[in-house]
XYZ file of C-alpha atoms in Angstrom:
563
model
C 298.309 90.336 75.939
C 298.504 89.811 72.291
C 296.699 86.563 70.325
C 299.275 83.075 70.070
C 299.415 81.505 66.698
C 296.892 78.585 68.034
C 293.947 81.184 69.258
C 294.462 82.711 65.479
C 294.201 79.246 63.732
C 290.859 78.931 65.703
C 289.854 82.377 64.668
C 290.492 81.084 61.035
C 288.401 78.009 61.836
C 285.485 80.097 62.685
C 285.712 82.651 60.353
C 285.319 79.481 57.565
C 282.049 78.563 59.499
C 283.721 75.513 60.713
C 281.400 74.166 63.978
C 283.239 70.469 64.152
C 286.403 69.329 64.897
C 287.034 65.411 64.927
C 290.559 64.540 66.463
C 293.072 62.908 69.231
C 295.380 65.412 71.258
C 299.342 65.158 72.249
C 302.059 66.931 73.328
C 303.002 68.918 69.880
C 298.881 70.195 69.054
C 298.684 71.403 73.525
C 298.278 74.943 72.264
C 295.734 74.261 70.108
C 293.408 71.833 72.135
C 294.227 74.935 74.679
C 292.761 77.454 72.589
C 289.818 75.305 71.304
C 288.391 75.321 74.600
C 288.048 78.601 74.507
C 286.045 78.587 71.410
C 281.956 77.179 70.141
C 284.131 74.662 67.907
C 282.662 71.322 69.233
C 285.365 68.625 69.477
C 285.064 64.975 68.705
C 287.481 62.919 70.531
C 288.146 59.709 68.393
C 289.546 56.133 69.400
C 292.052 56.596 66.236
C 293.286 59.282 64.546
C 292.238 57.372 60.788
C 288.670 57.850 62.236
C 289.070 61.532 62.117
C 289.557 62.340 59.043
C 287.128 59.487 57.726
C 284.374 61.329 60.102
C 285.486 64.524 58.317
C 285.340 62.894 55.105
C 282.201 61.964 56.044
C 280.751 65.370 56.955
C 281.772 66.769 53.743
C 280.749 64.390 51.544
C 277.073 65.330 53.505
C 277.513 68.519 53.534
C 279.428 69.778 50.360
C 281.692 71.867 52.732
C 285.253 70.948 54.034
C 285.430 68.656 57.523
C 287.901 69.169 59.795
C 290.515 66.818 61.593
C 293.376 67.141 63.847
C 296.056 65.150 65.246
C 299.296 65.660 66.745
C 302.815 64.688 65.303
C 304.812 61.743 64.800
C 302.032 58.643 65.435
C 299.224 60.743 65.549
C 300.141 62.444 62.095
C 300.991 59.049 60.320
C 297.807 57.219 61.658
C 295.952 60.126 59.797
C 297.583 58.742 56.094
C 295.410 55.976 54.961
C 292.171 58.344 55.736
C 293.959 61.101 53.684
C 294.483 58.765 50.887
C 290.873 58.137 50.572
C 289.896 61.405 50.682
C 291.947 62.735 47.775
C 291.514 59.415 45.864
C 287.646 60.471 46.192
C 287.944 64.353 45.826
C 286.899 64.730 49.460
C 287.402 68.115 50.950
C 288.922 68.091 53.771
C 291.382 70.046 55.959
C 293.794 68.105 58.079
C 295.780 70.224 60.838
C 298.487 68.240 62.587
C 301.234 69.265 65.338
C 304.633 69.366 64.960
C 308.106 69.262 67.222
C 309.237 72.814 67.794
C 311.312 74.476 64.871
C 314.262 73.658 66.314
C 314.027 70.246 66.660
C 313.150 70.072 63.189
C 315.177 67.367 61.463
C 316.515 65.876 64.623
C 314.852 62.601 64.803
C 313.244 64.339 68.084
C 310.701 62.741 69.911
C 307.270 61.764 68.107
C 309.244 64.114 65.123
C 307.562 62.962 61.418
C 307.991 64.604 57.903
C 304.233 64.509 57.561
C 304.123 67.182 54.425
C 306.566 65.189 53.115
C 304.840 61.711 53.958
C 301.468 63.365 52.732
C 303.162 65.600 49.794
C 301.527 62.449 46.891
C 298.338 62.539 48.604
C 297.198 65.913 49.359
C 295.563 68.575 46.679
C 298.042 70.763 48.785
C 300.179 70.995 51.751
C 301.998 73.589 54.452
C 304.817 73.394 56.967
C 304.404 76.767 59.105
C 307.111 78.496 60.012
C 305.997 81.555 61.734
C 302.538 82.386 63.404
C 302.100 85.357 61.116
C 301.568 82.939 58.446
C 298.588 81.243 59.606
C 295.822 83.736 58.344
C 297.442 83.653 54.812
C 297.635 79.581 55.194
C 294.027 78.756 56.592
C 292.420 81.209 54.173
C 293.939 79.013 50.740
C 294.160 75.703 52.503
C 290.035 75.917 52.640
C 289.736 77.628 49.224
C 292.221 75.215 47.893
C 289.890 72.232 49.496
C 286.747 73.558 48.051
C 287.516 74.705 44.812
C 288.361 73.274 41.593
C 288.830 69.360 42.054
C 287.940 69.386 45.472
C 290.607 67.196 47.963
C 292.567 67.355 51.360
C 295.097 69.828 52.367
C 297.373 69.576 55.623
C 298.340 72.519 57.670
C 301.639 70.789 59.928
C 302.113 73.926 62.623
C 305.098 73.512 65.379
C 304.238 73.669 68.620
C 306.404 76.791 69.449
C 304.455 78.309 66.304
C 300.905 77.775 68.098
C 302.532 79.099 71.017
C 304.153 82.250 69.480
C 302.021 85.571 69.334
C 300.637 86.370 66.054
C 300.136 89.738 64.711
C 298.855 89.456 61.127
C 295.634 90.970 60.194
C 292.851 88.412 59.034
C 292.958 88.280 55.057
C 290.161 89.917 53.552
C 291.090 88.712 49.861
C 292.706 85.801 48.254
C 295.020 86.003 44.862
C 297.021 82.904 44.515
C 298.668 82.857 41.736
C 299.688 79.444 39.934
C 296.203 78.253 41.161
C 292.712 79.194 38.916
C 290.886 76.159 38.217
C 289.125 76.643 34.563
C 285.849 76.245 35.128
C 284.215 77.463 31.456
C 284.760 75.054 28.898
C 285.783 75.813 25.667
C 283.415 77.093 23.485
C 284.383 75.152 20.046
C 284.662 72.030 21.995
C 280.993 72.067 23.475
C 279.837 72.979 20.184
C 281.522 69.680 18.754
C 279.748 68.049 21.716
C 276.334 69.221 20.960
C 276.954 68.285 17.487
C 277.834 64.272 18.114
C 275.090 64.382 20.786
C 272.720 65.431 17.759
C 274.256 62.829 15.525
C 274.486 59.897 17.883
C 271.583 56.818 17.081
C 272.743 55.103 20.536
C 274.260 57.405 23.092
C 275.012 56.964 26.907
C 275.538 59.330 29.784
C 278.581 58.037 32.071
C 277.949 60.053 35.537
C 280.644 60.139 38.065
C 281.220 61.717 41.334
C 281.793 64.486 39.858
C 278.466 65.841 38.833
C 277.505 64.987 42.692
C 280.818 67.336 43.429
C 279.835 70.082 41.249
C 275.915 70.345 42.363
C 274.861 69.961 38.749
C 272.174 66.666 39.335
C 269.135 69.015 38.164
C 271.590 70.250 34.987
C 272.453 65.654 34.514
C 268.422 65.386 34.950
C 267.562 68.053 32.394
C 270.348 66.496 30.151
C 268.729 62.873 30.057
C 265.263 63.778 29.399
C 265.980 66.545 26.789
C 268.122 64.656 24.870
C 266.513 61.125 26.023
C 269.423 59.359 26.789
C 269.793 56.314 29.367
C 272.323 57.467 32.343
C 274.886 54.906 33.848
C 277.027 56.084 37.025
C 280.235 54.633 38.698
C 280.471 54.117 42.270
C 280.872 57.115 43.298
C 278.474 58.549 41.390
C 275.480 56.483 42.550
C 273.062 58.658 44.133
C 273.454 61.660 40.891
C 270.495 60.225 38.853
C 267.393 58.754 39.858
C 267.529 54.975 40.017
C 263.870 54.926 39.515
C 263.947 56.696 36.281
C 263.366 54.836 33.142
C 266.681 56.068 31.717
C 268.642 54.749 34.702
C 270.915 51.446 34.058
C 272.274 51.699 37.121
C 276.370 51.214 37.801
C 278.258 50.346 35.303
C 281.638 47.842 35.568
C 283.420 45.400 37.011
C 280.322 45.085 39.579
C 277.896 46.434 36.866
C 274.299 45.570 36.235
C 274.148 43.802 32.864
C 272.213 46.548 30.784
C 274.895 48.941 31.775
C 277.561 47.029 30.563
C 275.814 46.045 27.317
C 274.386 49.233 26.556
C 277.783 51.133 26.536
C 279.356 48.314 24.598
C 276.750 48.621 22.095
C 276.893 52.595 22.184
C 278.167 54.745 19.593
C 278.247 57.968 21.765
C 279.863 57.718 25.326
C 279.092 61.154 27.420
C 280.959 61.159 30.519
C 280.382 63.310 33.300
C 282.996 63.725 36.003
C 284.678 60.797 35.693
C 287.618 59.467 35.686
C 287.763 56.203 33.420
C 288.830 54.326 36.371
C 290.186 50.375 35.781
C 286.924 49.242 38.147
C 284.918 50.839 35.432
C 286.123 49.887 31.757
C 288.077 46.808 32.444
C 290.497 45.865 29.412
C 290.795 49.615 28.015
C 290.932 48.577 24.411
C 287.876 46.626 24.866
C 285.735 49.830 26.635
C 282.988 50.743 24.033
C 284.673 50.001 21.173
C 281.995 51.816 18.835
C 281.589 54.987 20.658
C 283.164 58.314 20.296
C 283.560 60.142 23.722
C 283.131 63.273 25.143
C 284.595 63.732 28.486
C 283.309 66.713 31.044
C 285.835 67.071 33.984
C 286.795 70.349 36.371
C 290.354 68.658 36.016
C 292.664 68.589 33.135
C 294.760 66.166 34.171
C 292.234 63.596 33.909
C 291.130 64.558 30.378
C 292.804 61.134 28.231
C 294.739 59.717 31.323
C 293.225 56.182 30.543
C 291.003 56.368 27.512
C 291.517 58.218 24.393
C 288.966 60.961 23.840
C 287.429 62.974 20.877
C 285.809 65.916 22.434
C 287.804 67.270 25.988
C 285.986 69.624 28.141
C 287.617 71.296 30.970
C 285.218 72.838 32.886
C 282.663 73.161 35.721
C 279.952 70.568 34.563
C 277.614 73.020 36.308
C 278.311 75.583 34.419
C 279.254 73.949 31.469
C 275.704 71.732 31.329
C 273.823 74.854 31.753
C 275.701 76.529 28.619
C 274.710 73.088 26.440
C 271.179 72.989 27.874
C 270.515 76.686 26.475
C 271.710 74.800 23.060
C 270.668 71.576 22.880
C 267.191 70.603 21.144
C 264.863 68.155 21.909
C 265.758 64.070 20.782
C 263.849 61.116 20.870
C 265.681 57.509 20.491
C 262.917 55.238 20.440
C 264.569 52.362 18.750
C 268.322 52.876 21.193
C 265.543 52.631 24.446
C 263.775 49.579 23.036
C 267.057 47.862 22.716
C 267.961 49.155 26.576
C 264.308 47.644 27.560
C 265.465 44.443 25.459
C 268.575 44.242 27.076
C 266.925 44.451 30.687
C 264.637 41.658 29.844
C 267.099 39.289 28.520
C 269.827 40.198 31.317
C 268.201 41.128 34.898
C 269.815 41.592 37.977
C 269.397 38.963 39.910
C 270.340 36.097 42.859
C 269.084 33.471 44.378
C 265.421 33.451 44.938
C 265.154 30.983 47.445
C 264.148 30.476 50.811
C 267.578 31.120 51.927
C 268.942 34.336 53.582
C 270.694 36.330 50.954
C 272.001 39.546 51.443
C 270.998 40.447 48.212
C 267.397 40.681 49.347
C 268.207 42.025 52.623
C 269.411 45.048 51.026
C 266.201 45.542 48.771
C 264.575 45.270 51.622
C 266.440 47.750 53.194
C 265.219 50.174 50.516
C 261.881 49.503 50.226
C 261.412 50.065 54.315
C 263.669 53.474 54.154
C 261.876 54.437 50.782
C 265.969 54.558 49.460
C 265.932 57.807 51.133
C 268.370 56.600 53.928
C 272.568 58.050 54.085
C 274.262 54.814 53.377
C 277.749 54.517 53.952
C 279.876 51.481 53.575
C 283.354 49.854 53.905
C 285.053 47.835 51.382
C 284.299 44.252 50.652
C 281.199 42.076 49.021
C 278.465 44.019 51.253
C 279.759 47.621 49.468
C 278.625 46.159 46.246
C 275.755 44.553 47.178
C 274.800 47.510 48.301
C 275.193 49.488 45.546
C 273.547 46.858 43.155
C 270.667 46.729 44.942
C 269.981 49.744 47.821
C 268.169 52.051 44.810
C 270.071 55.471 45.403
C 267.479 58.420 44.603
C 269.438 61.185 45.578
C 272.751 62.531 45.992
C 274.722 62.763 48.553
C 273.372 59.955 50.297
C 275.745 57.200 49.541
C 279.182 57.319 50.924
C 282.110 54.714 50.223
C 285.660 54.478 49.332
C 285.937 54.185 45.560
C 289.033 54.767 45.052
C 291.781 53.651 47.492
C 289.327 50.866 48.618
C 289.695 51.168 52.574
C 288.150 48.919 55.106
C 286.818 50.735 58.028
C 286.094 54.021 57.012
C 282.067 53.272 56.306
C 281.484 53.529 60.598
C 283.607 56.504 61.187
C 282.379 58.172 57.982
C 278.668 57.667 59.182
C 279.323 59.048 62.346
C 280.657 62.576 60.749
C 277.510 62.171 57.967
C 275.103 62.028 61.056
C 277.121 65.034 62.623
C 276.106 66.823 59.927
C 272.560 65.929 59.366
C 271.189 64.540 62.809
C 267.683 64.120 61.082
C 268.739 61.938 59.011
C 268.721 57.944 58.559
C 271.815 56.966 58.527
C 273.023 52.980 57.609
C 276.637 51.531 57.820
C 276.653 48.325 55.838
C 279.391 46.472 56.539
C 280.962 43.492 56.877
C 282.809 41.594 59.683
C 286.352 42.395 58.383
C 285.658 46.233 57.879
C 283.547 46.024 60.873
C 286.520 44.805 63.117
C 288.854 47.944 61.547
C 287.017 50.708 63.290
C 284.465 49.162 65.682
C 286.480 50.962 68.343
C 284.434 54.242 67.329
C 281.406 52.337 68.681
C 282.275 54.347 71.916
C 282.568 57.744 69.935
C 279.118 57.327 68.627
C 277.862 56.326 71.919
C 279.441 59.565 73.340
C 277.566 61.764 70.754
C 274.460 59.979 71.175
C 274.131 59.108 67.562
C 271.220 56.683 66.393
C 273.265 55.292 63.475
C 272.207 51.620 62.202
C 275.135 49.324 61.616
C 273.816 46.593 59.191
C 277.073 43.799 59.570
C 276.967 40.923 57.245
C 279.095 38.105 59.040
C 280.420 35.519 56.704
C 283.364 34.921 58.860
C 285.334 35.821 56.159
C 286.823 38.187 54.196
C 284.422 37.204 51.523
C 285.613 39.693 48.517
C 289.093 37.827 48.663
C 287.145 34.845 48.912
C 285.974 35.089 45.889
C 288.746 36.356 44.125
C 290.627 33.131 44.964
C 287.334 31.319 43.698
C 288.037 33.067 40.480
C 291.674 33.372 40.310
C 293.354 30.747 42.500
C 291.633 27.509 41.968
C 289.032 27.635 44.570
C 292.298 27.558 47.179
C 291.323 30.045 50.032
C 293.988 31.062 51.979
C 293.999 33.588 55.270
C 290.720 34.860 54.528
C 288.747 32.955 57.380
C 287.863 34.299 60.592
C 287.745 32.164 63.533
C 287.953 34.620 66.733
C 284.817 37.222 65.672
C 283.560 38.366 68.629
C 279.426 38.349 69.056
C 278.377 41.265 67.595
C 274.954 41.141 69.402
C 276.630 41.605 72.861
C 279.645 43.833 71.909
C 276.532 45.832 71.126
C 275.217 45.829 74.589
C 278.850 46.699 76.124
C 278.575 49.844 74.345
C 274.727 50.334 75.494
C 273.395 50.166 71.853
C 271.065 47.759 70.697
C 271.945 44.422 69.274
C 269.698 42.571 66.824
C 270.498 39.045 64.654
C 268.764 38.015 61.546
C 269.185 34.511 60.892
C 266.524 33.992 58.549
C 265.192 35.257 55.532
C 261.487 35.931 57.267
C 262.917 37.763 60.145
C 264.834 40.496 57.723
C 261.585 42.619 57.975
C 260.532 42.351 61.241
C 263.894 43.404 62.318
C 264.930 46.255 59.801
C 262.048 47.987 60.697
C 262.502 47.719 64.459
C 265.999 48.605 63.940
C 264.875 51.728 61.801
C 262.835 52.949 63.637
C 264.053 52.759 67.014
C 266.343 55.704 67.618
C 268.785 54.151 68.933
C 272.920 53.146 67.913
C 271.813 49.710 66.950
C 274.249 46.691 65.546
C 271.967 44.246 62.851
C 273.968 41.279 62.263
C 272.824 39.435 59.319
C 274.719 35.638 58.931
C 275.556 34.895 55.327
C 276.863 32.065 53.354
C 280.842 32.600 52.681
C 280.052 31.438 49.455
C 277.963 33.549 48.218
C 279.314 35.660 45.369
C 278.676 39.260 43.800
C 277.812 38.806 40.293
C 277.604 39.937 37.762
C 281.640 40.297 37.555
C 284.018 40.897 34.761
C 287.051 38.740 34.872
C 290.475 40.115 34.330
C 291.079 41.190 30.663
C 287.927 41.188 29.417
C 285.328 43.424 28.280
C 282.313 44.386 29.830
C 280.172 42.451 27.678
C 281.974 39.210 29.154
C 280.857 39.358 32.506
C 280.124 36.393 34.544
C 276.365 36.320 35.118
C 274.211 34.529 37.952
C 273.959 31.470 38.147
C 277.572 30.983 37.672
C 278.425 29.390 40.905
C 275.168 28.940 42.599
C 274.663 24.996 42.170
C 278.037 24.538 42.999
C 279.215 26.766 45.667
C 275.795 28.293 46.899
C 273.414 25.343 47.528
């Protein structure tokens, strides 16, 4: 009896180390779940397929190496989009396997029939329609080194049913060539030694870290950078969690959400660095207003991003790794005492703060979150007010330990996505902040964590509202709120209890203590609910069309709308 295409694809699996499998079965993947359960490949049966590949997202983002979803066609398949979305929007690596109708049904509207490849075509790194089982070693051998290499993202692998069924007698593939595909990762000699030369001129320079350094494994090369050349580091979203936020040289993120220093210090700069970024409109705003007095270098392992949204004077193209460690062995020692007084100026002058009152603020609920977890905790969040009050004030010291969606901004992948990041390191603290919209998106995988006994800590802010389109019609529609109020939440406390986890409430600003640390430290799936003013606001925030340096600081707001 010779192997099927579907007890190949798990050979595949294995042989790429692969030990997780998150995913929902039906009709068109039967061979596969068939041949799974013959294998060590432990499977994770979601309550939604957009779970899966958020768990998977998840995992990788943990772990550095590709996660692993599957779903069958037609529903299954489409329900996977949104989480594929935010993977490539965020350079996740992940590979997404999904079933399709037989090969002759193919294009006949047949029953739970999709186009997924060509549904998923805009938002995958890469994507396959097998035809014949004999493909499949050739196919799962670049779909993972197409995932992990370069500008790391998602690839689909759609495989017809008849295909999983049909035997397979291609040899495993022992090399790769793909032509068309070879990622640059040295940079360009000439153009790092311009680099090093406006890094020796520059009087006021900045170091603009995205996810990308994070990505590439090149913190220690970011670190070395910093202090060599002494020059304060800023990070986007995603790249919270690259540089030390305890470091004197940190300003912490920088934007539309920025801390003040951040945003002052690069419009004041004459030398913008940036790291693995991609100039995102969260990030500088008004373009033409985005440090107007500063030349800029940009480091990315993708060309395509290299003057997509700002014009730049020195392009590298490159693996930052490996293109840091060629500048390090170059670049001399700098002091800018005068450019780090004016930082320590700016701090002074322009803090970030809130309320410090006797109310409950989730502001300080989240500092205290820190100090009790030492920052050392794997935060993940959804998409809202609490994701940026988290990543003002939770004080990231390491990478890899905060995961969000930066870039496609979707609610309800921070529960999911801490379920596959505690999949992949069960001794670690893991946190989903949240809020009661994103909550209510994927609360359903309450009963998956339950399943794999997993002690994650859901920290839900409840405003009854959808609080970060709250406050964009405070800003931008008159104060005239419309469909952003929830009236039917359910209690979080007991929904808790129906899925035997523990529930907690913090009411008050002196129980936020007490009850973080009992919730830390009990080992258990546990729900914190923490009730919060719908009008509070995240500040600072830059309106629309303006530059950084015209953000609206606290206390806009807070005698009017807060007291």
């Amino acid at each position: 009896m010779g192997t099927t295409g579907a007890q190949r694809l798990i050979k595949c699996l294995q042989d790429e180390n692969v030990t997780t499998i998150y995913g929902y079965p039906g009709g068109a993947v039967l061979p596969i779940y068939d041949a799974l359960l013959d294998s060590d490949i432990k499977h994770v049966l979601v309550r939604n397929e957009q779970a899966a590949v958020h768990m998977a997202n998840g995992y990788a983002r943990v772990t550095g190496n590709p996660g692993v979803c599957m779903a069958t066609s037609g529903p299954g398949a489409t329900n996977l989009v949104t989480g594929i979305a935010t993977a490539y929007m965020d350079s996740v690596p992940v590979v997404i396997i999904t079933g399709q109708v037989a090969t002759s049904m193919v294009g006949t509207d047949a029953f739970q029939e999709v186009d997924i490849t060509g549904i998923t075509m805009p938002i995958t790194k890469h994507n396959y329609l097998v035809k014949k089982a004999d493909e499949l070693p050739k196919v799962m051998k670049e779909a993972f080194h197409i995932a992990r290499t370069g500008r790391p993202g998602p690839v689909l692998i759609d495989i017809p049913k008849d295909v999983a069924a049909a035997l397979c007698s291609a040899k495993p593939l022992e090399q790769l060539d793909m032509r068309g595909y070879k990622p640059n990762y040295q940079g360009h000699p000439q153009q790092i030694n311009r680099a090093l030369a406006l890094i020796k001129q520059a009087k006021r320079p900045v170091i603009y870290v995205g996810g990308g350094v994070i990505n590439s494994g090149s913190t220690e090369e970011l670190l070395e950078l910093a202090r060599r050349a002494h020059i304060p580091v800023t990070t986007t979203l995603m790249g919270l969690g690259s540089f030390p936020e305890d470091s004197e040289l940190s300003l912490g993120m920088l934007g539309l959400h920025g801390t003040p220093v951040a945003n002052y210090a690069v419009t004041e700069a004459d030398l913008l660095i940036g790291l693995g970024v991609r100039f995102d409109d969260r990030v500088t705003s008004a373009v033409e207003k985005f440090a107007p007095k500063a030349k800029i270098i940009h480091l990315d392992i993708d060309p395509a991003e290299i003057g997509k949204n700002v014009s730049v004077d020195v392009p590298i193209v490159g693996d930052l790794r490996l293109v840091l460690t060629g500048m390090l062995e170059k670049l001399e020692e700098k002091k800018h005492p005068e450019w780090l007084e004016r930082i320590k100026e700016l701090r002074r002058e322009h803090p970030l703060q809130y309320g410090n009152d006797s109310k409950l603020r989730p502001q300080y609920v989240m500092q205290k979150l820190g100090e009790i977890t030492n920052n050392r905790a794997i935060v993940t969040t959804d998409v809202g007010q609490h994701q940026m009050w988290a990543a003002q004030f939770y004080r990231f010291a390491r990478p890899r330990s905060f995961l969000t969606s930066g870039g496609l901004g979707t609610m309800g992948y921070g529960f999911p996505a801490a379920i596959g990041a505690q999949m992949a390191d069960p001794d670690a603290l893991v946190i989903s902040v949240t809020g009661d919209g994103s909550f209510q998106m994927s609360m359903a995988e309450l009963a998956t964590a339950r399943e794999q006994n997993l002690p994650i800590k859901v920290l839900l802010f409840n405003n009854s509202s959808l609080g970060l389109v709250r406050q964009l019609q405070h800003f931008y529609c008159d104060r005239r709120y419309t469909a952003v109020d929830f009236t039917g939440n359910p209690d979080f406390v007991n929904l808790a209890r129906c899925y035997d986890a523990v529930g907690l409430k913090i009411e008050t600003k002196d129980q936020v203590e007490p009850i973080l640390t009992e919730a830390v430290n009990n080992g258990r799936l546990t729900i914190i609910e923490v009730i919060v003013d719908q009008r509070e606001l995240v500040l600072p925030m830059v309106p629309n069309a303006r530059g950084l340096d015209e953000m609206v600081q606290f206390p806009f707001g807070e005698e009017d709308d807060c007291e």
